[in-house]
PDB file of C-alpha atoms in Angstrom:
ATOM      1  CA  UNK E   1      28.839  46.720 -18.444  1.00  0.00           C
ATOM      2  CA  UNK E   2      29.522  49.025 -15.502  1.00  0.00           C
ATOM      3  CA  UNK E   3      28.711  47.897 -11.772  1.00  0.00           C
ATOM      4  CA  UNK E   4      25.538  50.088 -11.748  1.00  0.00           C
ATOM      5  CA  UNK E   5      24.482  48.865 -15.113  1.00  0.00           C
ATOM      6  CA  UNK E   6      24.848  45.160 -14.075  1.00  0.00           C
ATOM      7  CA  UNK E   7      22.505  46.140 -10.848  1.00  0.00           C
ATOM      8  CA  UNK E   8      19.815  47.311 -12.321  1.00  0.00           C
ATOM      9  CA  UNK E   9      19.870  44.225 -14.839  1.00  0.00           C
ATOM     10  CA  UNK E  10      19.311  41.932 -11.408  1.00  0.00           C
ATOM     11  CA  UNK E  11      16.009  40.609 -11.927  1.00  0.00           C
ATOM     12  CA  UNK E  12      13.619  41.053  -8.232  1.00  0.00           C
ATOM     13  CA  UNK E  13      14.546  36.958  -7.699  1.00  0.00           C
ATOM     14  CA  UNK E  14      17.954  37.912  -7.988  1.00  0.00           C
ATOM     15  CA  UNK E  15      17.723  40.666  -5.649  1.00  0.00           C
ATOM     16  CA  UNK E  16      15.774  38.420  -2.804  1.00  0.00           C
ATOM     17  CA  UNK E  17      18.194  35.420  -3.434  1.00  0.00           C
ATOM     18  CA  UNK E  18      21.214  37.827  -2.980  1.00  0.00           C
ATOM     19  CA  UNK E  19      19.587  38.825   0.198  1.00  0.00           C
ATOM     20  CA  UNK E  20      18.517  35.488   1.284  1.00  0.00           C
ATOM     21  CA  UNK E  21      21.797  34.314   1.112  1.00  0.00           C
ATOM     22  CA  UNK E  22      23.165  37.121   3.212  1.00  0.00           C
ATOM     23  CA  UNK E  23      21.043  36.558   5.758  1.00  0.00           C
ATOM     24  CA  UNK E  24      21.659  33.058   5.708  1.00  0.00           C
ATOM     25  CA  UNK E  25      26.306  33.823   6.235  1.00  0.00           C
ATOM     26  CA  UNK E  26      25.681  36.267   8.513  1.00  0.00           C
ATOM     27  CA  UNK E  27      23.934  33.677  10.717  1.00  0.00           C
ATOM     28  CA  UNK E  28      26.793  31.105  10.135  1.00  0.00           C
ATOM     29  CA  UNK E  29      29.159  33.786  11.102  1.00  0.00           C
ATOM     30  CA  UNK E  30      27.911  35.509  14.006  1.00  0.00           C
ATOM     31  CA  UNK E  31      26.072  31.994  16.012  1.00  0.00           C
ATOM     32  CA  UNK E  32      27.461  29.383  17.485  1.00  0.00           C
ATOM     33  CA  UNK E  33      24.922  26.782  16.841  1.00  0.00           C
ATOM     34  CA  UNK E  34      22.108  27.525  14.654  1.00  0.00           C
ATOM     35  CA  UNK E  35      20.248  24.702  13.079  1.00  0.00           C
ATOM     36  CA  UNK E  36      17.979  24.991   9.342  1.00  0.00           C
ATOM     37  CA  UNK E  37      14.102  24.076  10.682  1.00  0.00           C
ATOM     38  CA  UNK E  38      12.909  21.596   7.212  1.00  0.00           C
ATOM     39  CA  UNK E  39       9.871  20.214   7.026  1.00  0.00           C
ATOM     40  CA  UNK E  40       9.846  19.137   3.146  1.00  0.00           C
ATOM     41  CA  UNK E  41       7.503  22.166   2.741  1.00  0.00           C
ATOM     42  CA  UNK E  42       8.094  24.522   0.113  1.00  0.00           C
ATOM     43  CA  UNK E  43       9.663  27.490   1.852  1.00  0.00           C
ATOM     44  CA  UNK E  44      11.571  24.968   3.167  1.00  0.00           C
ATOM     45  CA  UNK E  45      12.763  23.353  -0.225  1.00  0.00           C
ATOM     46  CA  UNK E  46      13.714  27.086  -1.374  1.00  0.00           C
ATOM     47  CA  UNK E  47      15.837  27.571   1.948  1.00  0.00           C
ATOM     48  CA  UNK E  48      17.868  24.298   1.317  1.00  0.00           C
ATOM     49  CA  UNK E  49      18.736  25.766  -2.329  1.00  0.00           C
ATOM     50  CA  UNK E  50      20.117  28.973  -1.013  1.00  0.00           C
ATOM     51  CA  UNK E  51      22.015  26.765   1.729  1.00  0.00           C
ATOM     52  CA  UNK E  52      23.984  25.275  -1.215  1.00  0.00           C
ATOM     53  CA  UNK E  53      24.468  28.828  -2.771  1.00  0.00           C
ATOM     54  CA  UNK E  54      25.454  29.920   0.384  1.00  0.00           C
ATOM     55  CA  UNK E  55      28.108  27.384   1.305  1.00  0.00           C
ATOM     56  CA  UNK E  56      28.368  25.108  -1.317  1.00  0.00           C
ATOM     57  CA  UNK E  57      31.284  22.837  -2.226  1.00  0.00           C
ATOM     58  CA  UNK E  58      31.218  23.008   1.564  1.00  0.00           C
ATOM     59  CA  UNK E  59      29.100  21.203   4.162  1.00  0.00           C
ATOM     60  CA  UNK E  60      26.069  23.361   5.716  1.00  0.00           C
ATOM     61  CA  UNK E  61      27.736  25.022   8.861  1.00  0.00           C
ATOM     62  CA  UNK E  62      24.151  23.574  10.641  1.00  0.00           C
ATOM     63  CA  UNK E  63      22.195  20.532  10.679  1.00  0.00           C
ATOM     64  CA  UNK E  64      18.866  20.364   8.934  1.00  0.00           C
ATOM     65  CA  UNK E  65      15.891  19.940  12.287  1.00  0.00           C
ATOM     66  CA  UNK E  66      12.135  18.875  12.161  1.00  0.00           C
ATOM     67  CA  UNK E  67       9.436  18.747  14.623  1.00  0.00           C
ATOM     68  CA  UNK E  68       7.608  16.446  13.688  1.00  0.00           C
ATOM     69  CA  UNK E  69       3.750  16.035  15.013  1.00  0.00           C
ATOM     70  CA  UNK E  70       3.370  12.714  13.784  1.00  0.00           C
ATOM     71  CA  UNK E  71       0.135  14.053  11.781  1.00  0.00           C
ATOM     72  CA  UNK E  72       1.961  14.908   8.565  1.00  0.00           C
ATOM     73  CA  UNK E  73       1.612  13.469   5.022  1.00  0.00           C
ATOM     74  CA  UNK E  74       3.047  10.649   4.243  1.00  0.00           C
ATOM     75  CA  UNK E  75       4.755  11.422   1.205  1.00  0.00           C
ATOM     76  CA  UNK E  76       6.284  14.538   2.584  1.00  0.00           C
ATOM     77  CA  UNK E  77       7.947  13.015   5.258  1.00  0.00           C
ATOM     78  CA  UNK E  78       9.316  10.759   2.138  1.00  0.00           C
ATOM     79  CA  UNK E  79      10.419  13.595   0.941  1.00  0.00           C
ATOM     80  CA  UNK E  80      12.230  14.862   3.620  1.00  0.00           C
ATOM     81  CA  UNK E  81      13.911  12.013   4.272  1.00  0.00           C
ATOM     82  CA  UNK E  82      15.368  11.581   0.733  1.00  0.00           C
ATOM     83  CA  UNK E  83      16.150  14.653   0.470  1.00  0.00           C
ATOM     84  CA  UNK E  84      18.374  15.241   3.201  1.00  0.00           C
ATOM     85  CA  UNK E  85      19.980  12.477   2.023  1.00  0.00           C
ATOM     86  CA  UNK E  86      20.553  13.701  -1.877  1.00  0.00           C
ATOM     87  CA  UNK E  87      22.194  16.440  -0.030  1.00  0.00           C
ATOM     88  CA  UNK E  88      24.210  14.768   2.321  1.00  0.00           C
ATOM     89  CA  UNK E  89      22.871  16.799   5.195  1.00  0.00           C
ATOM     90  CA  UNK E  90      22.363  15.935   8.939  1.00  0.00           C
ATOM     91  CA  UNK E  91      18.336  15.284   9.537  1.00  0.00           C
ATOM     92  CA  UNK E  92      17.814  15.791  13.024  1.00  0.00           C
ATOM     93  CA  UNK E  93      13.917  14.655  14.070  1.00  0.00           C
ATOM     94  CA  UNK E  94      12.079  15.789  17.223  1.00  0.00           C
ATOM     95  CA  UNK E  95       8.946  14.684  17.954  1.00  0.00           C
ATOM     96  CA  UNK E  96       5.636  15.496  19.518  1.00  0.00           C
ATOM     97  CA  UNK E  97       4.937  12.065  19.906  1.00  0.00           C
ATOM     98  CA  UNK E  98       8.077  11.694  22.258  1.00  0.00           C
ATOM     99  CA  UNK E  99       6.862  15.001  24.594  1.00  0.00           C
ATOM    100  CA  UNK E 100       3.555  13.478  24.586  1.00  0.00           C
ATOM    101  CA  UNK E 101       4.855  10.069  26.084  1.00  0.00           C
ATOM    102  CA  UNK E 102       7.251  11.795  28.322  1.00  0.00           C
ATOM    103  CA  UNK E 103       4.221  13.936  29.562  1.00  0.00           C
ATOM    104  CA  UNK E 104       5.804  17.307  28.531  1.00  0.00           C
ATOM    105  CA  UNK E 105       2.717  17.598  26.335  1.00  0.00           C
ATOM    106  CA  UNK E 106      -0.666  17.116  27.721  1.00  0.00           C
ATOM    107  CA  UNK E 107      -3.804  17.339  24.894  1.00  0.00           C
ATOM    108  CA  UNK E 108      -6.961  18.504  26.131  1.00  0.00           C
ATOM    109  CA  UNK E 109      -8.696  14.894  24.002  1.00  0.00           C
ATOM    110  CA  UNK E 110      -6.947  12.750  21.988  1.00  0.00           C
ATOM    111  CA  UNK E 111      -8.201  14.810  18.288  1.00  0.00           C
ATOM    112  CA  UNK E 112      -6.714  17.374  19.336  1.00  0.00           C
ATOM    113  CA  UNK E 113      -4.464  18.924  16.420  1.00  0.00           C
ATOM    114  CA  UNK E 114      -0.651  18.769  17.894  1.00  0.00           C
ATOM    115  CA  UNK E 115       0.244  21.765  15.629  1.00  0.00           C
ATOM    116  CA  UNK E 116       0.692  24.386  18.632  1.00  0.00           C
ATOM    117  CA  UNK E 117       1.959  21.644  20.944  1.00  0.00           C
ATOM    118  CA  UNK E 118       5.605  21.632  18.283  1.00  0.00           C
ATOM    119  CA  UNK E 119       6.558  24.745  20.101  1.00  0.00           C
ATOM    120  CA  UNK E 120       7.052  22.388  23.395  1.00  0.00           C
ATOM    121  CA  UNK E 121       9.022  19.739  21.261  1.00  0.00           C
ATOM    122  CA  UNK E 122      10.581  22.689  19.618  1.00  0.00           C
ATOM    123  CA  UNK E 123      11.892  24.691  22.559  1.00  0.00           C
ATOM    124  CA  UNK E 124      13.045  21.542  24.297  1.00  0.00           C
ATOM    125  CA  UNK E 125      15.502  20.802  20.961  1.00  0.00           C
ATOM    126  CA  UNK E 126      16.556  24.243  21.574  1.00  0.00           C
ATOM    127  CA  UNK E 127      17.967  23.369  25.179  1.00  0.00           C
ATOM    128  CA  UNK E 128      18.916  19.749  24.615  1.00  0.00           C
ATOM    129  CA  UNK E 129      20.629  20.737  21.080  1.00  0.00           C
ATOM    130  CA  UNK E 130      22.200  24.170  22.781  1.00  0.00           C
ATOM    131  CA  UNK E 131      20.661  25.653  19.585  1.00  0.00           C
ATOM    132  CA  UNK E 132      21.561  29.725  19.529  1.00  0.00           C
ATOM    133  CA  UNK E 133      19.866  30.315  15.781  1.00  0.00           C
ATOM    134  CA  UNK E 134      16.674  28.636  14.397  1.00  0.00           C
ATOM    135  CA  UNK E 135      16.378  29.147  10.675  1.00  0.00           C
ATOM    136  CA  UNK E 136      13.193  29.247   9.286  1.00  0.00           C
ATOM    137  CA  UNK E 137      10.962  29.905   6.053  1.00  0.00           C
ATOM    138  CA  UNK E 138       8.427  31.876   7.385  1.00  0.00           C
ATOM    139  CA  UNK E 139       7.032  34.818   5.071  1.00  0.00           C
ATOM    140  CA  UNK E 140       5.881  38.273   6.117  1.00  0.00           C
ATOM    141  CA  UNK E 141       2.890  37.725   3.523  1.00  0.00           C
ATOM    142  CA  UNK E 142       1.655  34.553   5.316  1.00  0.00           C
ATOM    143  CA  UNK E 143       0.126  35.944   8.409  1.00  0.00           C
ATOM    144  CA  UNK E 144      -0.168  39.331   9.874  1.00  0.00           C
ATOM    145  CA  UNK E 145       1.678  38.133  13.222  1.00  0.00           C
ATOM    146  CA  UNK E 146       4.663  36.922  10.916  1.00  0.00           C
ATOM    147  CA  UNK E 147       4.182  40.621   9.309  1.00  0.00           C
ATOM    148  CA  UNK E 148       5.325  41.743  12.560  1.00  0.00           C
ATOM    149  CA  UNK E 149       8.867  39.766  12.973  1.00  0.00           C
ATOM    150  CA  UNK E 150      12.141  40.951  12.010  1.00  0.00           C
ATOM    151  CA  UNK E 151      14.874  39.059   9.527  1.00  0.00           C
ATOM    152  CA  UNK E 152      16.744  37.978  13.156  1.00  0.00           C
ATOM    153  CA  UNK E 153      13.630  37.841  15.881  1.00  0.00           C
ATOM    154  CA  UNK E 154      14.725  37.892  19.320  1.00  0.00           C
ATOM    155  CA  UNK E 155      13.269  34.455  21.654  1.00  0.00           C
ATOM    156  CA  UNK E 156      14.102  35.040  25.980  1.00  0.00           C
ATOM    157  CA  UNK E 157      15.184  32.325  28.272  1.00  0.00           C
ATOM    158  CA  UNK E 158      11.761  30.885  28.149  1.00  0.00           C
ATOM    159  CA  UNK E 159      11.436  30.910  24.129  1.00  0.00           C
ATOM    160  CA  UNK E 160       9.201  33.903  24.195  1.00  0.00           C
ATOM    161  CA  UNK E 161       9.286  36.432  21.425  1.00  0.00           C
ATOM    162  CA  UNK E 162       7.517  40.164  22.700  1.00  0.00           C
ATOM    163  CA  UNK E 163       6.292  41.755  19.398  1.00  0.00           C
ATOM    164  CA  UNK E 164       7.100  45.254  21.335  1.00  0.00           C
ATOM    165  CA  UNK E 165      10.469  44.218  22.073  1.00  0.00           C
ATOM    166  CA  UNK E 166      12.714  43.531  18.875  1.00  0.00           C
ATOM    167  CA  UNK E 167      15.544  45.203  17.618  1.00  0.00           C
ATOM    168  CA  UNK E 168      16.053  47.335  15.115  1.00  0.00           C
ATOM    169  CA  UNK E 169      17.299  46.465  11.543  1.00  0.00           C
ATOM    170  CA  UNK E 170      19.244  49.244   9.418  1.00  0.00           C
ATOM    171  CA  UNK E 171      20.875  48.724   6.599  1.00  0.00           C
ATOM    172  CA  UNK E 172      20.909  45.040   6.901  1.00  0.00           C
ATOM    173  CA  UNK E 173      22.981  45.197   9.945  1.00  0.00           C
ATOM    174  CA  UNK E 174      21.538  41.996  11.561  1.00  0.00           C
ATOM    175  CA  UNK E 175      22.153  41.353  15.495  1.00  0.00           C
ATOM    176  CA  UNK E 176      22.379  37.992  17.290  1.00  0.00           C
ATOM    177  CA  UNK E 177      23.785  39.383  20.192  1.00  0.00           C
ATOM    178  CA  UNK E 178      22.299  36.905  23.336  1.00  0.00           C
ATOM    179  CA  UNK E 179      22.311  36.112  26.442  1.00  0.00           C
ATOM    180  CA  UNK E 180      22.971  32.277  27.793  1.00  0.00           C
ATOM    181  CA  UNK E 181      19.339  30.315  27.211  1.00  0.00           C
ATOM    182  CA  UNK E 182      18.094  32.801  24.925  1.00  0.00           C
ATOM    183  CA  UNK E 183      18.206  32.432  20.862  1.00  0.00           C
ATOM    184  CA  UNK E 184      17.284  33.780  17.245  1.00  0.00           C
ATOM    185  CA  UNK E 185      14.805  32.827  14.977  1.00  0.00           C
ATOM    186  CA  UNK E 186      16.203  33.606  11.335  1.00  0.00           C
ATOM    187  CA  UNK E 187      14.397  34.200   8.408  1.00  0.00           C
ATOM    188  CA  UNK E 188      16.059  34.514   5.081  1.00  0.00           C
ATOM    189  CA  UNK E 189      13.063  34.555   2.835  1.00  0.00           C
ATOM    190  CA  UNK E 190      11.247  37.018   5.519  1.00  0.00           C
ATOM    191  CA  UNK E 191      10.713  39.460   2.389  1.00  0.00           C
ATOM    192  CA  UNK E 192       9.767  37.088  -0.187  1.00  0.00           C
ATOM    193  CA  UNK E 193       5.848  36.780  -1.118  1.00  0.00           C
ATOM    194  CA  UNK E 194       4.170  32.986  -1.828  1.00  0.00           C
ATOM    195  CA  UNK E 195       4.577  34.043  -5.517  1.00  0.00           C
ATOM    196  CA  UNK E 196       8.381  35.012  -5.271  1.00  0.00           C
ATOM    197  CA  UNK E 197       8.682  31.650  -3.580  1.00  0.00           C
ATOM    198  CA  UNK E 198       6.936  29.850  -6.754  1.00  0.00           C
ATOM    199  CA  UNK E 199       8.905  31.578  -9.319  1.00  0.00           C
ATOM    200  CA  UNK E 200      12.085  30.627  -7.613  1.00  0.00           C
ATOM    201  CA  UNK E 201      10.955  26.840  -7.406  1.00  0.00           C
ATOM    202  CA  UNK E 202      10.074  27.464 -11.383  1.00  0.00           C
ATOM    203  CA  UNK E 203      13.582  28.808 -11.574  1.00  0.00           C
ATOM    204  CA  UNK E 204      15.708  26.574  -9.963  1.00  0.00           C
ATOM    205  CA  UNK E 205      13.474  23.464 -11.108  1.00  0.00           C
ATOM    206  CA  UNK E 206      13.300  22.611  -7.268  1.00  0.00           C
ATOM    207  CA  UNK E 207      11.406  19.522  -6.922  1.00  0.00           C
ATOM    208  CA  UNK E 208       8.165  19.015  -4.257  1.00  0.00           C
ATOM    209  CA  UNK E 209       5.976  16.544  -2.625  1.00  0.00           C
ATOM    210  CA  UNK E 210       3.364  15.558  -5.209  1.00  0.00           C
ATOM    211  CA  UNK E 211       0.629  16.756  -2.793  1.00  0.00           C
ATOM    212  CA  UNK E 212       1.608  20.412  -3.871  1.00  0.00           C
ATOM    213  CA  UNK E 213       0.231  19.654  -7.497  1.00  0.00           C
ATOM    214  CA  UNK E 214      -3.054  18.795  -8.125  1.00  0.00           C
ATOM    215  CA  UNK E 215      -4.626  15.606  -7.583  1.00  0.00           C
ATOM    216  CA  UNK E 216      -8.356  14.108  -6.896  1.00  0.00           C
ATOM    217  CA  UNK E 217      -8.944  13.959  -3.335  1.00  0.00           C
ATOM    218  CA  UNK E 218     -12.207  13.019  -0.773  1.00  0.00           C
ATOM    219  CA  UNK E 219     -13.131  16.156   0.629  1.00  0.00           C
ATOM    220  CA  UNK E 220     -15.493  17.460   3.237  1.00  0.00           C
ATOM    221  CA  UNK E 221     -16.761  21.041   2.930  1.00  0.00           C
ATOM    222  CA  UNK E 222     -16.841  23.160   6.533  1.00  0.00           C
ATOM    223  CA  UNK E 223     -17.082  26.779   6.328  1.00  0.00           C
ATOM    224  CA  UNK E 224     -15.321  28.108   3.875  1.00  0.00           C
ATOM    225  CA  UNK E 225     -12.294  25.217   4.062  1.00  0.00           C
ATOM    226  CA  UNK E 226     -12.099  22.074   2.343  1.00  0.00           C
ATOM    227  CA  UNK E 227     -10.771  19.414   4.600  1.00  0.00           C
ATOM    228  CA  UNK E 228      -9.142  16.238   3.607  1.00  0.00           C
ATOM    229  CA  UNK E 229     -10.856  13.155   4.577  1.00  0.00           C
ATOM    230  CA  UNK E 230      -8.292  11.039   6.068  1.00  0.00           C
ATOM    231  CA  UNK E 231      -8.075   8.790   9.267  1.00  0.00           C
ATOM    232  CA  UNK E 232      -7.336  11.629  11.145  1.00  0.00           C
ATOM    233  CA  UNK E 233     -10.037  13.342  10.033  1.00  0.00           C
ATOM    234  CA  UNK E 234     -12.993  11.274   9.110  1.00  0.00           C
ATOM    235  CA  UNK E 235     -16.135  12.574   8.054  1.00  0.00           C
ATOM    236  CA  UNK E 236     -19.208  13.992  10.693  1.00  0.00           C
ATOM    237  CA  UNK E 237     -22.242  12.686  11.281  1.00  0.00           C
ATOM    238  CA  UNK E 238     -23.976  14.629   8.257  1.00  0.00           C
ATOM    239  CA  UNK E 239     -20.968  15.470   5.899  1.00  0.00           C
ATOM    240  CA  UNK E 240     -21.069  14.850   2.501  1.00  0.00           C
ATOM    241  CA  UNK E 241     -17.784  13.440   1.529  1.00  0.00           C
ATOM    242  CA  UNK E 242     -16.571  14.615  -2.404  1.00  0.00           C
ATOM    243  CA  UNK E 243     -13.899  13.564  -4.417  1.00  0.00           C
ATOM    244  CA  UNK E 244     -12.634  17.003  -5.984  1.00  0.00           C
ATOM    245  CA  UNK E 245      -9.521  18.407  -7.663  1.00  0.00           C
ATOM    246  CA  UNK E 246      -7.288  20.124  -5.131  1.00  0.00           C
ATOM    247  CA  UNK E 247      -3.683  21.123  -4.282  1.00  0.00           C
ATOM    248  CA  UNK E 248      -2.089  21.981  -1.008  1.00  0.00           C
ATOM    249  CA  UNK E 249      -0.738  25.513  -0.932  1.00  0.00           C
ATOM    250  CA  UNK E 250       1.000  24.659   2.643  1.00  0.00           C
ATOM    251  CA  UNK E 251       2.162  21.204   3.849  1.00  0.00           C
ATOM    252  CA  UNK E 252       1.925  20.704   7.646  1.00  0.00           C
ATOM    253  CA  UNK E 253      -0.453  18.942  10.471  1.00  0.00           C
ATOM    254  CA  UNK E 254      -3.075  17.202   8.517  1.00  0.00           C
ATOM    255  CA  UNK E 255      -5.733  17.897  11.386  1.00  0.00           C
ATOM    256  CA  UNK E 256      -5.417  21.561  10.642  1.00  0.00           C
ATOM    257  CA  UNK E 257      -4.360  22.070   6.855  1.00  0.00           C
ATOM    258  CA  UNK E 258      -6.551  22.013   4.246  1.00  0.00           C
ATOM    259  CA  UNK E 259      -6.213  21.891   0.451  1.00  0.00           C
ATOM    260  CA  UNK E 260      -8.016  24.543  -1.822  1.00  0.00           C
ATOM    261  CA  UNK E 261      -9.594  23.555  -5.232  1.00  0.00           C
ATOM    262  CA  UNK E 262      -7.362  23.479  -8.286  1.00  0.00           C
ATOM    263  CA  UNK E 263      -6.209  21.920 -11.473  1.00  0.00           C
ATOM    264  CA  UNK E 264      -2.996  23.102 -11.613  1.00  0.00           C
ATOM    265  CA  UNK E 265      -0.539  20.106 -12.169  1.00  0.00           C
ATOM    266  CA  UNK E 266       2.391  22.256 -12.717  1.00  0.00           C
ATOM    267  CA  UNK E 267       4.842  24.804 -11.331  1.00  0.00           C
ATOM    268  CA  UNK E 268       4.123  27.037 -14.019  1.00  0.00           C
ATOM    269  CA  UNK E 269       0.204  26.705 -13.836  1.00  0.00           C
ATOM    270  CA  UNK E 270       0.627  26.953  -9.995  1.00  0.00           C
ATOM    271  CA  UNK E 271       2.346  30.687 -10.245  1.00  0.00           C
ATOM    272  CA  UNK E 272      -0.101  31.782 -12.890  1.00  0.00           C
ATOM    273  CA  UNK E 273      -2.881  30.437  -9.974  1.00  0.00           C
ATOM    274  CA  UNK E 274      -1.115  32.517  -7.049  1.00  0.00           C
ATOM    275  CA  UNK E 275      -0.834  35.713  -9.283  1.00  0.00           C
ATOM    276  CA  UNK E 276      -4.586  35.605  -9.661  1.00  0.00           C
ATOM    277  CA  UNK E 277      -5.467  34.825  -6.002  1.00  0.00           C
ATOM    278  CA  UNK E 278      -7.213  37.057  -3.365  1.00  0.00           C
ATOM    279  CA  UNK E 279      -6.850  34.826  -0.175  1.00  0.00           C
ATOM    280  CA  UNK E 280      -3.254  34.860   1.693  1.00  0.00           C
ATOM    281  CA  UNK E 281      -2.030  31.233   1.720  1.00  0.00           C
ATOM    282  CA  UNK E 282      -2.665  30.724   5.431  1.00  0.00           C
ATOM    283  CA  UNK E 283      -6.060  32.012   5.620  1.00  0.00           C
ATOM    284  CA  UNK E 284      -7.001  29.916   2.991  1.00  0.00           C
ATOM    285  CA  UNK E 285      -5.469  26.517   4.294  1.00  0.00           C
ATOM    286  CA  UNK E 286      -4.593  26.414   7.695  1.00  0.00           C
ATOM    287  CA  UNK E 287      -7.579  26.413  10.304  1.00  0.00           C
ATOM    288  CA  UNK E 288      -6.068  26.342  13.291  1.00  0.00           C
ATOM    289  CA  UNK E 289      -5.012  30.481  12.181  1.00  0.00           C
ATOM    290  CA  UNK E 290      -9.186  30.760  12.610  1.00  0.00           C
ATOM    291  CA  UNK E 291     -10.162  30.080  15.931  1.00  0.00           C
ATOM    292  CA  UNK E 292      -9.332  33.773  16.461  1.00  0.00           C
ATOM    293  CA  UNK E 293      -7.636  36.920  15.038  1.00  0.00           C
ATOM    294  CA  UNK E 294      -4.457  36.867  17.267  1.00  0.00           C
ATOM    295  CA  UNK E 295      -4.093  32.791  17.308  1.00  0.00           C
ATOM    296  CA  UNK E 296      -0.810  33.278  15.529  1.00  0.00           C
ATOM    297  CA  UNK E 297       0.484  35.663  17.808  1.00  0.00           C
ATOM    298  CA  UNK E 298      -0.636  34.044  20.530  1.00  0.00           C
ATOM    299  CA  UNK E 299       1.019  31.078  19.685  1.00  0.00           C
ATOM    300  CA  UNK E 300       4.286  32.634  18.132  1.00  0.00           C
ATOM    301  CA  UNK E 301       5.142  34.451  22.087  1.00  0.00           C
ATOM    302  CA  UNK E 302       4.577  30.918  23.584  1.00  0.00           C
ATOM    303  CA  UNK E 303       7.607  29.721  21.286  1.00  0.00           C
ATOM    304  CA  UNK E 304       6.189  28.676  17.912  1.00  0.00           C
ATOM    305  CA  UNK E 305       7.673  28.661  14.733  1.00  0.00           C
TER     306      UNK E 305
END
């Protein structure tokens, strides 16, 4: 089979996998210190397989870092945890619970959701850890701000990404180039859509937290989101609390994620659910991404994720 032959017989995981892992040497080889952001969330899980492709019989060249708001699920943080250790990785934890007790985070009331408050915690890890490269899973297909960020995105001294300000990317020529204080934010699976992401998990047989399948949950109905009853979030005066079938399409602060209604109990009945699906996975789970068109953004040049 001739080289060009063999190219076109790539299959379009192949293809983002090749360029995932790419991404993923050329930040080992041109930084200093990056560090892989894991939070046990699927993107997450799918970056920690390419990391073995990448580098693999080797140790990762970076340590595996989570802020953690001290709202997630249980069973993911499990995850995390054993995870890291199947691998044999370094688990580094930051926490908003540690800015808020060294006053570096102030909430406006005590329910408030901590999600926008990680980019504090975050940014601090970044000077204490002398971090020049944050790897991440984010997706152009999440969000429309994310739509807007390039493979390596560009943060200043202060952590700040400027939408009108990034550099370009031609031919997969990827620059890190920085000043002292400032940093990247990589992101391997930039090009890869939710359902990309769920073939590859079929694929690989990567495993999840169980809260990604479906599973009978109490429920509260506001707007068009379900939200998880939970100490956190206890029912209002007036709810009407239901036990229903749901999944979690994205894992993260349980003040401000919320599961959609399923019955799919499997990877493969989970990508024939995405493939049929109208609503992106963030505006159909996360509500803190609908207090306003630009929250995103707003948050994302302040130092978020």
């Amino acid at each position: 089979m001739s080289a060009s032959t063999a190219a076109r017989a790539l299959s379009h995981l192949d293809w983002l996998e090749a360029e995932a892992i790419h991404v993923l040497r050329e930040v080992a080889g041109q930084c200093q210190s990056p560090a892989l952001l894991f939070s046990g969330g699927k993107d997450s899980v799918c970056l920690l397989r390419l990391a073995e492709k990448a580098f693999r019989p080797g140790r990762f060249p970076f340590p595996l870092l989570h802020i953690d708001t001290g709202h997630n699920y249980p069973e993911v943080i499990a995850f995390r945890d054993r995870r890291a250790a199947e691998l044999g990785e370094r688990l580094l934890v930051r926490s908003v619970e540690a800015s808020i007790a060294a006053g570096r985070v102030v909430l406006a009331h005590e329910g408030e959701s901590r999600n926008k408050h990680q980019s504090v915690t975050l940014l601090d890890a970044v000077a204490e850890l002398e971090l020049d490269a944050c790897i991440g899973g984010a997706r152009r297909d999440e969000e429309k701000a994310r739509a807007k960020e390039r493979v390596f995105s560009f943060r200043d001294e202060f952590g700040q990404w400027d939408p009108k300000r990034q550099r370009p990317e031609l031919w997969s020529l990827y620059n890190a180039r920085i000043r002292r204080g400032e940093h990247i934010r990589a992101f391997p699976i930039s090009n890869w859509t939710e359902l990309d992401v769920w073939q590859y998990i079929a694929r690989e047989r990567l495993e999840l937290p169980s809260i990604y399948f479906a599973h009978q949950r109490e429920v509260v109905r506001r707007g068009a989101a379900l939200v998880p009853v939970t100490p956190l979030t206890p029912p209002r005066p007036g709810d009407r609390v239901e036990r229903r079938s749901v999944r979690f399409r994205t894992v993260g602060d349980i003040t401000c994620t919320a599961p959609v209604e399923s019955t799919a109990r499997t990877v493969e009945e989970i990508v024939a659910e995405t493939a049929a699906t109208t609503v992106t996975e963030r505006g159909a789970t996360r509500l803190d991404d609908q207090t306003s068109d630009a929250s995103m953004e707003q948050r994302k040049k302040e130092g978020y994720f």
